[in-house]
mmCIF file of C-alpha atoms in Angstrom:
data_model
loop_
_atom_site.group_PDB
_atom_site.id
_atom_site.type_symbol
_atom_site.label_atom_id
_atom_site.label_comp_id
_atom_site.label_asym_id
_atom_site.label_seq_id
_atom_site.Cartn_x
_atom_site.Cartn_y
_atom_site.Cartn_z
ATOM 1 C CA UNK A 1 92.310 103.193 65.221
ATOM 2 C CA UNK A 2 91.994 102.369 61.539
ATOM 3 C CA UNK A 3 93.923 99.621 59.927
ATOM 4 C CA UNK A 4 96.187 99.607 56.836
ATOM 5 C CA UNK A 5 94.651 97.880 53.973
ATOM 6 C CA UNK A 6 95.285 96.660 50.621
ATOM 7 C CA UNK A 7 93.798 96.567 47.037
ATOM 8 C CA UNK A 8 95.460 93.838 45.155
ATOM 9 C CA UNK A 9 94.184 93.283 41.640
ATOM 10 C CA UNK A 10 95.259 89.748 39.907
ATOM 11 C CA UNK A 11 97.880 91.720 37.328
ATOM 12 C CA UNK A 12 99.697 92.511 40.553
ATOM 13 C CA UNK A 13 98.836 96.332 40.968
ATOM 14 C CA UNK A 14 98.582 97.238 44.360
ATOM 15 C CA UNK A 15 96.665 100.597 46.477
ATOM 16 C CA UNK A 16 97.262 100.921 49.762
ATOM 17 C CA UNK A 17 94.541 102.908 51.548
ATOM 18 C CA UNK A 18 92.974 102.585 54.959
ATOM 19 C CA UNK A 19 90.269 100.181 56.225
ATOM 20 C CA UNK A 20 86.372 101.451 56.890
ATOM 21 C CA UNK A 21 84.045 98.646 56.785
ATOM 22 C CA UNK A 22 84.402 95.149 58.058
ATOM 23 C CA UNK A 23 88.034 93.750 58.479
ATOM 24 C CA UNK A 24 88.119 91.010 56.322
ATOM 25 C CA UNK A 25 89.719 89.614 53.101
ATOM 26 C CA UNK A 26 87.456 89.848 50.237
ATOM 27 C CA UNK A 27 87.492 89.231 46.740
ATOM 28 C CA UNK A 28 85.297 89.838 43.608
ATOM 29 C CA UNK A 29 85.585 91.774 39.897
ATOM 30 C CA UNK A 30 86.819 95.116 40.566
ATOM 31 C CA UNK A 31 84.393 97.896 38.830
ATOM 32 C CA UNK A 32 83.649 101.912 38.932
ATOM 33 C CA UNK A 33 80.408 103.043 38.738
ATOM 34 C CA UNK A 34 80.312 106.961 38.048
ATOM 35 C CA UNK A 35 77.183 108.147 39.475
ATOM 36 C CA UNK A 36 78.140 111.114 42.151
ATOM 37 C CA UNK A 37 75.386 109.814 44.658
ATOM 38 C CA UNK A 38 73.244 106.935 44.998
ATOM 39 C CA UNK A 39 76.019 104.739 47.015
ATOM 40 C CA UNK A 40 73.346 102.918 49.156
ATOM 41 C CA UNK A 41 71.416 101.927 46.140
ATOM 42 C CA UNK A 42 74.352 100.504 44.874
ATOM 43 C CA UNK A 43 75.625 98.756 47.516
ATOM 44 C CA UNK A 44 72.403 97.409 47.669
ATOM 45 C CA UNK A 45 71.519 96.149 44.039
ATOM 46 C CA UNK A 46 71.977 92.626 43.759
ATOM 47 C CA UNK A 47 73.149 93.293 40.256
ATOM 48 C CA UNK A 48 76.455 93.956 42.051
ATOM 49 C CA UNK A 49 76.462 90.508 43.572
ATOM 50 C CA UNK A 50 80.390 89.319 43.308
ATOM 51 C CA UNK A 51 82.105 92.541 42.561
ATOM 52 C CA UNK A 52 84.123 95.020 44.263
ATOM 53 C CA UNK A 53 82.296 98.544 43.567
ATOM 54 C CA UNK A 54 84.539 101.852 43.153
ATOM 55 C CA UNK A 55 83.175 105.073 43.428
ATOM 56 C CA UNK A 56 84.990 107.623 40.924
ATOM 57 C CA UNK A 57 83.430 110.793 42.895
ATOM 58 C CA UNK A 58 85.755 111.533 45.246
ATOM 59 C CA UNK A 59 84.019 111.910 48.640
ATOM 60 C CA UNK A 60 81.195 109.320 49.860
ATOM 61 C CA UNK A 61 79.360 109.112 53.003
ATOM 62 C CA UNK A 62 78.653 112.663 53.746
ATOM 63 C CA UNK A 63 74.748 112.091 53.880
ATOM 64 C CA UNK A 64 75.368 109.155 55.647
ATOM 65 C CA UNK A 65 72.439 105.571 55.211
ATOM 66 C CA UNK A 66 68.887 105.610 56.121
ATOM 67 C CA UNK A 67 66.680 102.906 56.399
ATOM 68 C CA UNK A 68 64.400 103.811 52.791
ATOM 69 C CA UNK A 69 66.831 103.973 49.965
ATOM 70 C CA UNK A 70 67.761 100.421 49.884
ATOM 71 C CA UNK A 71 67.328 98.280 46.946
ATOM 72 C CA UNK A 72 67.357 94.470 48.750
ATOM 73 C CA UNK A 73 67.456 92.883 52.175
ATOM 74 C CA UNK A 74 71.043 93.315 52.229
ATOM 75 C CA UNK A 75 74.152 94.775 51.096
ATOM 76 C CA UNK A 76 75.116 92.497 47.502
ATOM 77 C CA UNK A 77 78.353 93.942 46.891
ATOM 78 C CA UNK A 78 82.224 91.491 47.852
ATOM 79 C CA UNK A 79 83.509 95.229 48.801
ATOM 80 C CA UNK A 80 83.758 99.037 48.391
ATOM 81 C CA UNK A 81 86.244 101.223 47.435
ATOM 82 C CA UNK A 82 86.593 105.117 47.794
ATOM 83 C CA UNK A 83 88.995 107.767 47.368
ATOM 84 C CA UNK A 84 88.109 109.711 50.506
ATOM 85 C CA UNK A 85 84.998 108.519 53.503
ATOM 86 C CA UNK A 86 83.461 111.309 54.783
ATOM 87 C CA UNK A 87 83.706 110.167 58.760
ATOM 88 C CA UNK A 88 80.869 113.313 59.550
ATOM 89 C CA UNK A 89 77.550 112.754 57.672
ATOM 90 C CA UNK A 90 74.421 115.528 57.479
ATOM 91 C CA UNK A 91 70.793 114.344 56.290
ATOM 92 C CA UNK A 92 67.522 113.996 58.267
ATOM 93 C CA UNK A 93 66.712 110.799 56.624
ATOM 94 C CA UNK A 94 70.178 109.147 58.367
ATOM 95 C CA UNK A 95 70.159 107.193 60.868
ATOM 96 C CA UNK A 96 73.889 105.952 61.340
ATOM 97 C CA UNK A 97 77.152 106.142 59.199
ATOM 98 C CA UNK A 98 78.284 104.273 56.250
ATOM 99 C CA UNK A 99 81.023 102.792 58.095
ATOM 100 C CA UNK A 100 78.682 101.545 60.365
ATOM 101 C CA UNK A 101 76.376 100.353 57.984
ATOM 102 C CA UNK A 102 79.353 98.344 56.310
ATOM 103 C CA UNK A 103 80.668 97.198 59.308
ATOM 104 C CA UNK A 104 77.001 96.207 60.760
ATOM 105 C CA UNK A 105 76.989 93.967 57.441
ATOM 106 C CA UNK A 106 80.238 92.592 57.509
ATOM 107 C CA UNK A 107 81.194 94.135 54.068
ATOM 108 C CA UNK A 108 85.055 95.175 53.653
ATOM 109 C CA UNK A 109 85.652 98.481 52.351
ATOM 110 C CA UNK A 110 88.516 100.731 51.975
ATOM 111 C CA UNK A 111 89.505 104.865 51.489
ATOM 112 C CA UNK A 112 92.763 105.985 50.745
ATOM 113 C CA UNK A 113 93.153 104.808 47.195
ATOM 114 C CA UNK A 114 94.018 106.941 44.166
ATOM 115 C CA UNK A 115 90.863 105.752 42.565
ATOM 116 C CA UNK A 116 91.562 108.107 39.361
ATOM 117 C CA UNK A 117 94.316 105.893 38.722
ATOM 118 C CA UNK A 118 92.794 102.484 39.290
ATOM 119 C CA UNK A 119 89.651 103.892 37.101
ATOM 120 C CA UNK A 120 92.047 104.388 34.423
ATOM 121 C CA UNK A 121 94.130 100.536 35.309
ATOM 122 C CA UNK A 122 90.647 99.270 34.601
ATOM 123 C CA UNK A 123 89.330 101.060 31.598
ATOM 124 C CA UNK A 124 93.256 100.053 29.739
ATOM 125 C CA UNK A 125 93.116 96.916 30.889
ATOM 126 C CA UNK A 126 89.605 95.423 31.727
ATOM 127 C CA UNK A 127 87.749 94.673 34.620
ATOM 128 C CA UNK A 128 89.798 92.572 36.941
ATOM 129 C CA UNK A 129 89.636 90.104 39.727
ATOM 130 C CA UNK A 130 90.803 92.012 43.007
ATOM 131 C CA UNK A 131 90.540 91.945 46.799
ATOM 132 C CA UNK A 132 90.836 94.087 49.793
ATOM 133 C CA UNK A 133 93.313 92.424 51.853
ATOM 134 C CA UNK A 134 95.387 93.326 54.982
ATOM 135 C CA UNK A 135 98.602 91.454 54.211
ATOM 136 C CA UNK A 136 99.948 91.133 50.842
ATOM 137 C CA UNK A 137 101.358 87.728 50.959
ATOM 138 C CA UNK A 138 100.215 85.542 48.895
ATOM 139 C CA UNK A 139 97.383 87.891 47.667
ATOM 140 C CA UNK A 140 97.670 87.574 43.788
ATOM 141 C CA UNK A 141 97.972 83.608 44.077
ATOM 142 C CA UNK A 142 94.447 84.030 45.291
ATOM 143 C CA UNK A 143 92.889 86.271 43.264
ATOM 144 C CA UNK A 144 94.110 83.586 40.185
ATOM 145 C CA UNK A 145 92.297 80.786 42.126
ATOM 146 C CA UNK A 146 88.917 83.079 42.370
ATOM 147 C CA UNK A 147 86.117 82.450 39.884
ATOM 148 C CA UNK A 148 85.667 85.057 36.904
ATOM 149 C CA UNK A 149 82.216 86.639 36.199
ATOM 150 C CA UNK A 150 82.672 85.175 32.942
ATOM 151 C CA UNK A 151 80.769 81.651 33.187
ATOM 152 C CA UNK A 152 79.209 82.321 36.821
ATOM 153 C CA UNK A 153 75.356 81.418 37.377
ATOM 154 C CA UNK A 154 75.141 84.541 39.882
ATOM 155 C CA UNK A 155 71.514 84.670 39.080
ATOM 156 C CA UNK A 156 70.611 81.959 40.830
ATOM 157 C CA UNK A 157 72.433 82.891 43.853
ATOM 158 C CA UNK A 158 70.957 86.494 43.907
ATOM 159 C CA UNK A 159 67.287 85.381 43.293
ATOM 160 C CA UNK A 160 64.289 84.771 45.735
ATOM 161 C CA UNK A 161 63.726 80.987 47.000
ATOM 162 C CA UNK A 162 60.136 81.176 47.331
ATOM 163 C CA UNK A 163 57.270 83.058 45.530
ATOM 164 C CA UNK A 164 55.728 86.183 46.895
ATOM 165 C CA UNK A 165 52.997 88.815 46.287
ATOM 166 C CA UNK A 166 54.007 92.238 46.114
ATOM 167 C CA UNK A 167 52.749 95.557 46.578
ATOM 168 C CA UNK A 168 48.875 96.698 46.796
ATOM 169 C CA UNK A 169 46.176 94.694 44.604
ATOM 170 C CA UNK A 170 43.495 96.884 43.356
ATOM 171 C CA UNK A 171 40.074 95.513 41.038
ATOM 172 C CA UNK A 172 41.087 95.575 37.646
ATOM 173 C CA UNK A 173 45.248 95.305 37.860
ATOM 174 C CA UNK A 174 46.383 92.548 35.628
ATOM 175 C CA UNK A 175 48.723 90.153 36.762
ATOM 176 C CA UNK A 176 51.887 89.606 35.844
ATOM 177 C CA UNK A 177 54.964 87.093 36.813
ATOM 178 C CA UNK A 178 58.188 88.594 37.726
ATOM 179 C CA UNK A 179 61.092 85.947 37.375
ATOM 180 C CA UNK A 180 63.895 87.149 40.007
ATOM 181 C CA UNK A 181 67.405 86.740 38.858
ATOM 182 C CA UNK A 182 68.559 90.003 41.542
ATOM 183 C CA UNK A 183 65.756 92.605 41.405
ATOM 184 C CA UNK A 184 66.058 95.950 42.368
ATOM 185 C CA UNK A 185 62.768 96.886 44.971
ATOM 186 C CA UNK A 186 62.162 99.929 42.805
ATOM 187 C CA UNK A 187 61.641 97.330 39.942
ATOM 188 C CA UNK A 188 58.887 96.089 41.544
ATOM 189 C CA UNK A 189 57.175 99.673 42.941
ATOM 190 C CA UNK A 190 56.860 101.224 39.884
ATOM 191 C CA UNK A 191 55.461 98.123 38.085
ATOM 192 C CA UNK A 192 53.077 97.910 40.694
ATOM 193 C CA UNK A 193 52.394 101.529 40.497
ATOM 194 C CA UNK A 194 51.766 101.474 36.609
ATOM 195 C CA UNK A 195 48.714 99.408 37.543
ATOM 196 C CA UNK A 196 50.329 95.748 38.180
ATOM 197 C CA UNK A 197 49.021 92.752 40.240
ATOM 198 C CA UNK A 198 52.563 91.272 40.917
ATOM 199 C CA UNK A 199 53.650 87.682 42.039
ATOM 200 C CA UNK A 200 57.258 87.573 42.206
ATOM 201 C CA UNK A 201 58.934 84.052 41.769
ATOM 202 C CA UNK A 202 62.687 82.250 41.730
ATOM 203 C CA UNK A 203 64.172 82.804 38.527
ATOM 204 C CA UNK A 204 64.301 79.268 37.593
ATOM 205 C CA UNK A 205 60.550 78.742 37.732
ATOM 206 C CA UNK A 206 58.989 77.244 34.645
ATOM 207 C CA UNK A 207 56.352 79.124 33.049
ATOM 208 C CA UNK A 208 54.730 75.975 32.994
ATOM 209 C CA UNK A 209 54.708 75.778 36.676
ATOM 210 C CA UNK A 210 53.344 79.386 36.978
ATOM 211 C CA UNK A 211 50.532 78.768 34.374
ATOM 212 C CA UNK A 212 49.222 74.951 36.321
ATOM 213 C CA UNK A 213 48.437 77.127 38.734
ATOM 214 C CA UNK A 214 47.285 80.939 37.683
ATOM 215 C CA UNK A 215 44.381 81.419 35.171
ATOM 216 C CA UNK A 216 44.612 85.230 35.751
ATOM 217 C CA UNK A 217 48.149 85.602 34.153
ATOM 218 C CA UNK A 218 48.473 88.544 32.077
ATOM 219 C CA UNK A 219 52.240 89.196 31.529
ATOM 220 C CA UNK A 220 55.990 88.169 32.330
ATOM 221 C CA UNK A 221 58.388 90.367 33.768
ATOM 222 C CA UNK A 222 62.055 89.409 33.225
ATOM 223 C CA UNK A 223 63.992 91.556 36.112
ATOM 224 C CA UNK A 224 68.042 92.401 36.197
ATOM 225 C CA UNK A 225 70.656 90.337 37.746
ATOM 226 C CA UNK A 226 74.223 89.358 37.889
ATOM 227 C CA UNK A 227 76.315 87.381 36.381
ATOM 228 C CA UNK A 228 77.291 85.784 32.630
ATOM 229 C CA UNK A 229 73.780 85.800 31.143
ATOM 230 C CA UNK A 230 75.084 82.162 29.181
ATOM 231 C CA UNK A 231 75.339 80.504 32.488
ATOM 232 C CA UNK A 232 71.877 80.863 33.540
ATOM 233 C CA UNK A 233 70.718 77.241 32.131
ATOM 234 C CA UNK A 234 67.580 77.704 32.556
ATOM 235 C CA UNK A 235 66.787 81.307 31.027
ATOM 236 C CA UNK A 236 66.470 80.335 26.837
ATOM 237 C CA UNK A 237 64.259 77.546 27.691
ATOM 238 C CA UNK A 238 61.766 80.566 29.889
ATOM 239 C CA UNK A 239 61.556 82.469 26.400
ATOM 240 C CA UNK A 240 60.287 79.676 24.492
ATOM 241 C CA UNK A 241 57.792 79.049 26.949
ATOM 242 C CA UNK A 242 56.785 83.044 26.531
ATOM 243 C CA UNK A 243 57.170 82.649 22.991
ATOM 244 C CA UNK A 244 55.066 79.193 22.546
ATOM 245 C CA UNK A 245 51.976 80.830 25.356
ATOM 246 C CA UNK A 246 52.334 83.805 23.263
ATOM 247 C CA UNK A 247 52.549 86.195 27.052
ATOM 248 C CA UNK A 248 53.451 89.807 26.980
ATOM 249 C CA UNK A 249 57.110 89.967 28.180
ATOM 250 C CA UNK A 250 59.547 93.067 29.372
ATOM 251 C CA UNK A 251 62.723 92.546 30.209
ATOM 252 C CA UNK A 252 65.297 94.504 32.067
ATOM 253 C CA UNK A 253 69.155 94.394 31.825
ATOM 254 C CA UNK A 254 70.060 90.974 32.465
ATOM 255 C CA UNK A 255 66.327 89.917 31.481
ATOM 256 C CA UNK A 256 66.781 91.673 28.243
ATOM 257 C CA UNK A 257 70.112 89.620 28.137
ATOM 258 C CA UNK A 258 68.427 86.348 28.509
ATOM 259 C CA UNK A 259 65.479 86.990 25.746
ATOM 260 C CA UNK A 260 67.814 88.313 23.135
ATOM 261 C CA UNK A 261 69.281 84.463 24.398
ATOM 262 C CA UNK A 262 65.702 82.785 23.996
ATOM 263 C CA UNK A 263 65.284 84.776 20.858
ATOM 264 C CA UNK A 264 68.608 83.326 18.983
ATOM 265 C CA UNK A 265 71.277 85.935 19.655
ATOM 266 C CA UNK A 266 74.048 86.113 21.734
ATOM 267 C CA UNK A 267 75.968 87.904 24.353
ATOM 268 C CA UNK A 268 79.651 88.568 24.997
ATOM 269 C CA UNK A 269 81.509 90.769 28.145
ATOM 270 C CA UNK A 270 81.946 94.109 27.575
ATOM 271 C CA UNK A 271 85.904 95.431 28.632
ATOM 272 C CA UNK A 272 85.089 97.026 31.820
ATOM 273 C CA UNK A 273 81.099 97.560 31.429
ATOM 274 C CA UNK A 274 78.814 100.630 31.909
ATOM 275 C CA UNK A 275 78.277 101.314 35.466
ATOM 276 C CA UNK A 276 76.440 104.759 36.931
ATOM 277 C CA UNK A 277 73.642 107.295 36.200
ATOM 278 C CA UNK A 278 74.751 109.521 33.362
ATOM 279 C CA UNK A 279 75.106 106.837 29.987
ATOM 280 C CA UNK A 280 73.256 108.720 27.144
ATOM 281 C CA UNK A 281 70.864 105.952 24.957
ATOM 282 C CA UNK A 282 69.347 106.655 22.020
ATOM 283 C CA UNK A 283 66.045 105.961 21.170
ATOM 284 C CA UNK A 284 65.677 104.511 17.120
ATOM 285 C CA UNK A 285 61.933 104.689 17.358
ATOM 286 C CA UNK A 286 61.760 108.595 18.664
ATOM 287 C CA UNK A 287 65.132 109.725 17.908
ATOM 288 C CA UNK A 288 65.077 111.114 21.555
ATOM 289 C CA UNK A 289 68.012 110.529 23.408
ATOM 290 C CA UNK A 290 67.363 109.436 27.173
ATOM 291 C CA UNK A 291 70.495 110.026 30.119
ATOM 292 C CA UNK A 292 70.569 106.321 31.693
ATOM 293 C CA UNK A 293 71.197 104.270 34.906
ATOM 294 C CA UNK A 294 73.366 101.490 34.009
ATOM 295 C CA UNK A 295 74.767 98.448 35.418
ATOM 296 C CA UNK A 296 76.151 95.683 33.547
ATOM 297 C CA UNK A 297 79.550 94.043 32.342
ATOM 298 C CA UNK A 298 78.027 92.148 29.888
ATOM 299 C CA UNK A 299 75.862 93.103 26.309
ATOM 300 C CA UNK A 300 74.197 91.633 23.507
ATOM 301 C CA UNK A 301 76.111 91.093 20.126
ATOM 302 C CA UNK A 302 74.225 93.477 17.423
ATOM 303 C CA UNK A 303 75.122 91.325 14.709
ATOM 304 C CA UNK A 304 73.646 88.326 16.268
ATOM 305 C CA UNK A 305 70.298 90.184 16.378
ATOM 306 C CA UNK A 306 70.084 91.171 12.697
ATOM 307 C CA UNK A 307 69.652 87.686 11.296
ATOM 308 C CA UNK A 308 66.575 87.171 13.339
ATOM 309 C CA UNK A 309 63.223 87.586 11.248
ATOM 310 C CA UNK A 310 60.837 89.924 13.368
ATOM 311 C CA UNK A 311 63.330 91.641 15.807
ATOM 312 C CA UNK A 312 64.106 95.115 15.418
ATOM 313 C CA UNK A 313 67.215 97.204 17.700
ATOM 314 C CA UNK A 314 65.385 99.731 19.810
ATOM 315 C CA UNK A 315 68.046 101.763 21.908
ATOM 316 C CA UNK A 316 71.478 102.164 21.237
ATOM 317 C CA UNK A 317 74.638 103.463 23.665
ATOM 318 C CA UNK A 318 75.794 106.613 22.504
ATOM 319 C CA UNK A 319 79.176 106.209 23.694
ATOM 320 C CA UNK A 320 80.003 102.966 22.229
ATOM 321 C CA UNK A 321 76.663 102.251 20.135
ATOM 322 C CA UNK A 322 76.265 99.022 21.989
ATOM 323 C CA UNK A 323 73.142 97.267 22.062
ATOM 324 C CA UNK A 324 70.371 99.027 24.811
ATOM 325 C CA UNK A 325 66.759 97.993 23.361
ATOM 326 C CA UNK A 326 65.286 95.473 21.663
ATOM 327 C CA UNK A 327 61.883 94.105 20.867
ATOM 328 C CA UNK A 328 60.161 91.851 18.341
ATOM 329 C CA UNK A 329 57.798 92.906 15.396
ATOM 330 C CA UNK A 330 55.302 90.393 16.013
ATOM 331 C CA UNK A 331 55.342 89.103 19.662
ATOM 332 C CA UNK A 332 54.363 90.902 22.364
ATOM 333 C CA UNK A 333 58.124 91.354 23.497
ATOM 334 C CA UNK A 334 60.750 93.958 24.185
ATOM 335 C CA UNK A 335 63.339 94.551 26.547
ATOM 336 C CA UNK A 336 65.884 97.357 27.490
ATOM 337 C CA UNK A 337 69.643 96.924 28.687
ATOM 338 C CA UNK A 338 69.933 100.143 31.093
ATOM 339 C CA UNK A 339 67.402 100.620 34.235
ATOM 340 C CA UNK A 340 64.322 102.815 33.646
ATOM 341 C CA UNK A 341 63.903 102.740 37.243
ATOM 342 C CA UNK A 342 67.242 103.996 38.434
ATOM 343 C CA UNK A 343 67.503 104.144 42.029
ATOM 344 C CA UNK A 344 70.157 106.134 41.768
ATOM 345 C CA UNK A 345 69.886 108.020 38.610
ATOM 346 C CA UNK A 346 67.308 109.927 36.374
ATOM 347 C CA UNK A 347 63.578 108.950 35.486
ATOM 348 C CA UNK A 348 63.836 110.135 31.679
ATOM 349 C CA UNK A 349 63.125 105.962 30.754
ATOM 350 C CA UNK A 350 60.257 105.312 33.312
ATOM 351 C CA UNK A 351 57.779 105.773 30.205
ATOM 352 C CA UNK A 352 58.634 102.028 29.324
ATOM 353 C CA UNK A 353 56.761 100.670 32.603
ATOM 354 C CA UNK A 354 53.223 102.474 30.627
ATOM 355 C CA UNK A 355 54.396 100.933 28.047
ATOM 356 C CA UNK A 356 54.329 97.282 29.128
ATOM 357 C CA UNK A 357 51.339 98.079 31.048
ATOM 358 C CA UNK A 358 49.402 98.748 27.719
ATOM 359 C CA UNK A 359 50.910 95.991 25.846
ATOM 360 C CA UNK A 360 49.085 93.872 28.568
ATOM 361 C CA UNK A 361 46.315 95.545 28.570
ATOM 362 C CA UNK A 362 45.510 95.382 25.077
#
């Protein structure tokens, strides 16, 4: 039989809904994410490390979770939260339920909640700190006593602890260093299918490190991650290195985050963030305008940018003209804020992997 269950956000709001994952209290930075499909990528991006993920479509589950469209060893999200669980799934590709998946990974979720509403509590008032919770005593006082994203190293927690090859190695494929800080898997496919000899390694590797050791280097990828891009220590003092070794670098969400750092800007947390598959970006070099996969509660401060000699804005946010591209006139640099990969979403952005791959090349 299912049990009641409660989302509590820190203001005090309160849904009451019904329990469909594992029963446990759990606690993170409540966020929507607006894509209609995709919910196993999601669960699964450690770029949701911390948070408590909210569908707004109303019914999830119905093609159930397979054992291919993952994008990490394991489910990254504190909890999930749905308006209505489809309890019958239909897809070849399944092999069991997303209740059982959830439950299998000890992840809390709950259905049952007007999540119209609690889309609209967080888009007035900001993202909040929340919890699913099966009592509601003494609820709030913990939420208060949780950590914010603001300030939190999540990075760190999200990334690899040990270098690793990945993907096929052909004659001829340059190679390139990904730093980890919470990469998707489809990050790493289609850089190693635009032609890529990839060694992934911890986020808080020195370049230094990396170059004592590998002659062959070609090119640094920075991938996305989680987490207040100021409180990864070590991330401004990886772009010098690029920028004093003079390496090709790409960077992706919170990699773009940290070399807009490196490069002098700054970054600041956006009210409740652009989460899901449909965020229209603008291209400034094409004029073409590209529908997005997005994940991220924090951005980079335009202003801060336009004081710094050699870097010009790439890609803007049609919806609220934040900051989505970058790069730099006269190092081999650039970096975008949405996910050209997607995993769930559209490919209209997967030109930029080409494009890194010939800024190596040549």
């Amino acid at each position: 039989m299912s049990k009641q269950a409660f989302l509590i956000l820190e203001d005090g709001v309160s849904f009451e809904g019904i329990s469909f994952g594992y029963e446990k209290e759990s606690m993170g930075e409540v966020v929507f994410n607006t894509s209609m499909s995709g919910y196993q990528e999601v669960l699964t991006d450690p770029s949701y490390n911390g948070q408590i993920i909210t569908m707004t479509y109303p019914m999830i589950g119905n093609y159930g979770v397979n054992e291919e469209d993952v994008e990490s060893e394991n489910i990254q999200v504190s909890g999930f939260v749905v308006q209505e669980y489809s309890k019958r799934f239909s897809n070849y590709r399944a092999n069991e339920s997303l209740s059982e998946y959830l439950k299998r990974t000890y992840i809390a979720a709950i259905e049952g909640v007007d999540t119209r509403k609690l889309t609209r509590h967080i888009r007035d008032k900001g993202a909040l700190r929340g919890g699913i919770f099966f009592n509601r005593i003494g609820a709030v006082e913990k939420l208060l006593a949780h950590p914010r994203m603001a300030g939190s190293d999540l990075a760190t927690q999200a990334s690899c602890k040990e270098p690793y090859r990945f993907g096929k190695i052909e004659k001829g494929y340059p190679e390139i260093a990904v730093f980890d800080f919470g990469i998707k898997l489809n990050i790493l496919r289609m850089l190693n299918d635009s032609g890529f000899s990839i060694i992934v390694y911890p986020g808080n590797t020195t370049l230094r490190e990396i170059l004592a050791n590998n002659n062959n280097l070609k090119g640094v990828f920075l991938s996305n991650g989680p987490g207040d891009p100021d409180a990864v220590p070590y991330g401004k003092d990886l772009i010098q290195e690029i920028i004093r070794e003079g390496i090709p670098a790409m960077g992706i969400c919170l990699g773009h985050q940290i070399i807009s750092l490196g490069l002098g800007g700054s970054t600041y947390k956006l009210k409740f963030g652009h989460r899901g598959a449909n965020q229209p970006v603008k291209n400034l070099l094409t004029g073409r305008v590209e529908i997005t996969s997005q994940n991220h509660g924090f951005a980079v401060a335009s202003e801060s940018m336009d004081s710094i000699d050699g870097v010009e804005i790439t890609h803007i946010n049609l919806n609220d003209n934040t900051v989505e591209g970058l790069r730099h006139n006269r190092l081999k640099v650039f970096s975008v804020q949405y996910h050209p990969e997607a995993s769930p979403g559209p490919h209209d952005s997967a030109y930029l992997f080409k494009q890194f791959f010939k800024m190596v090349v040549e």
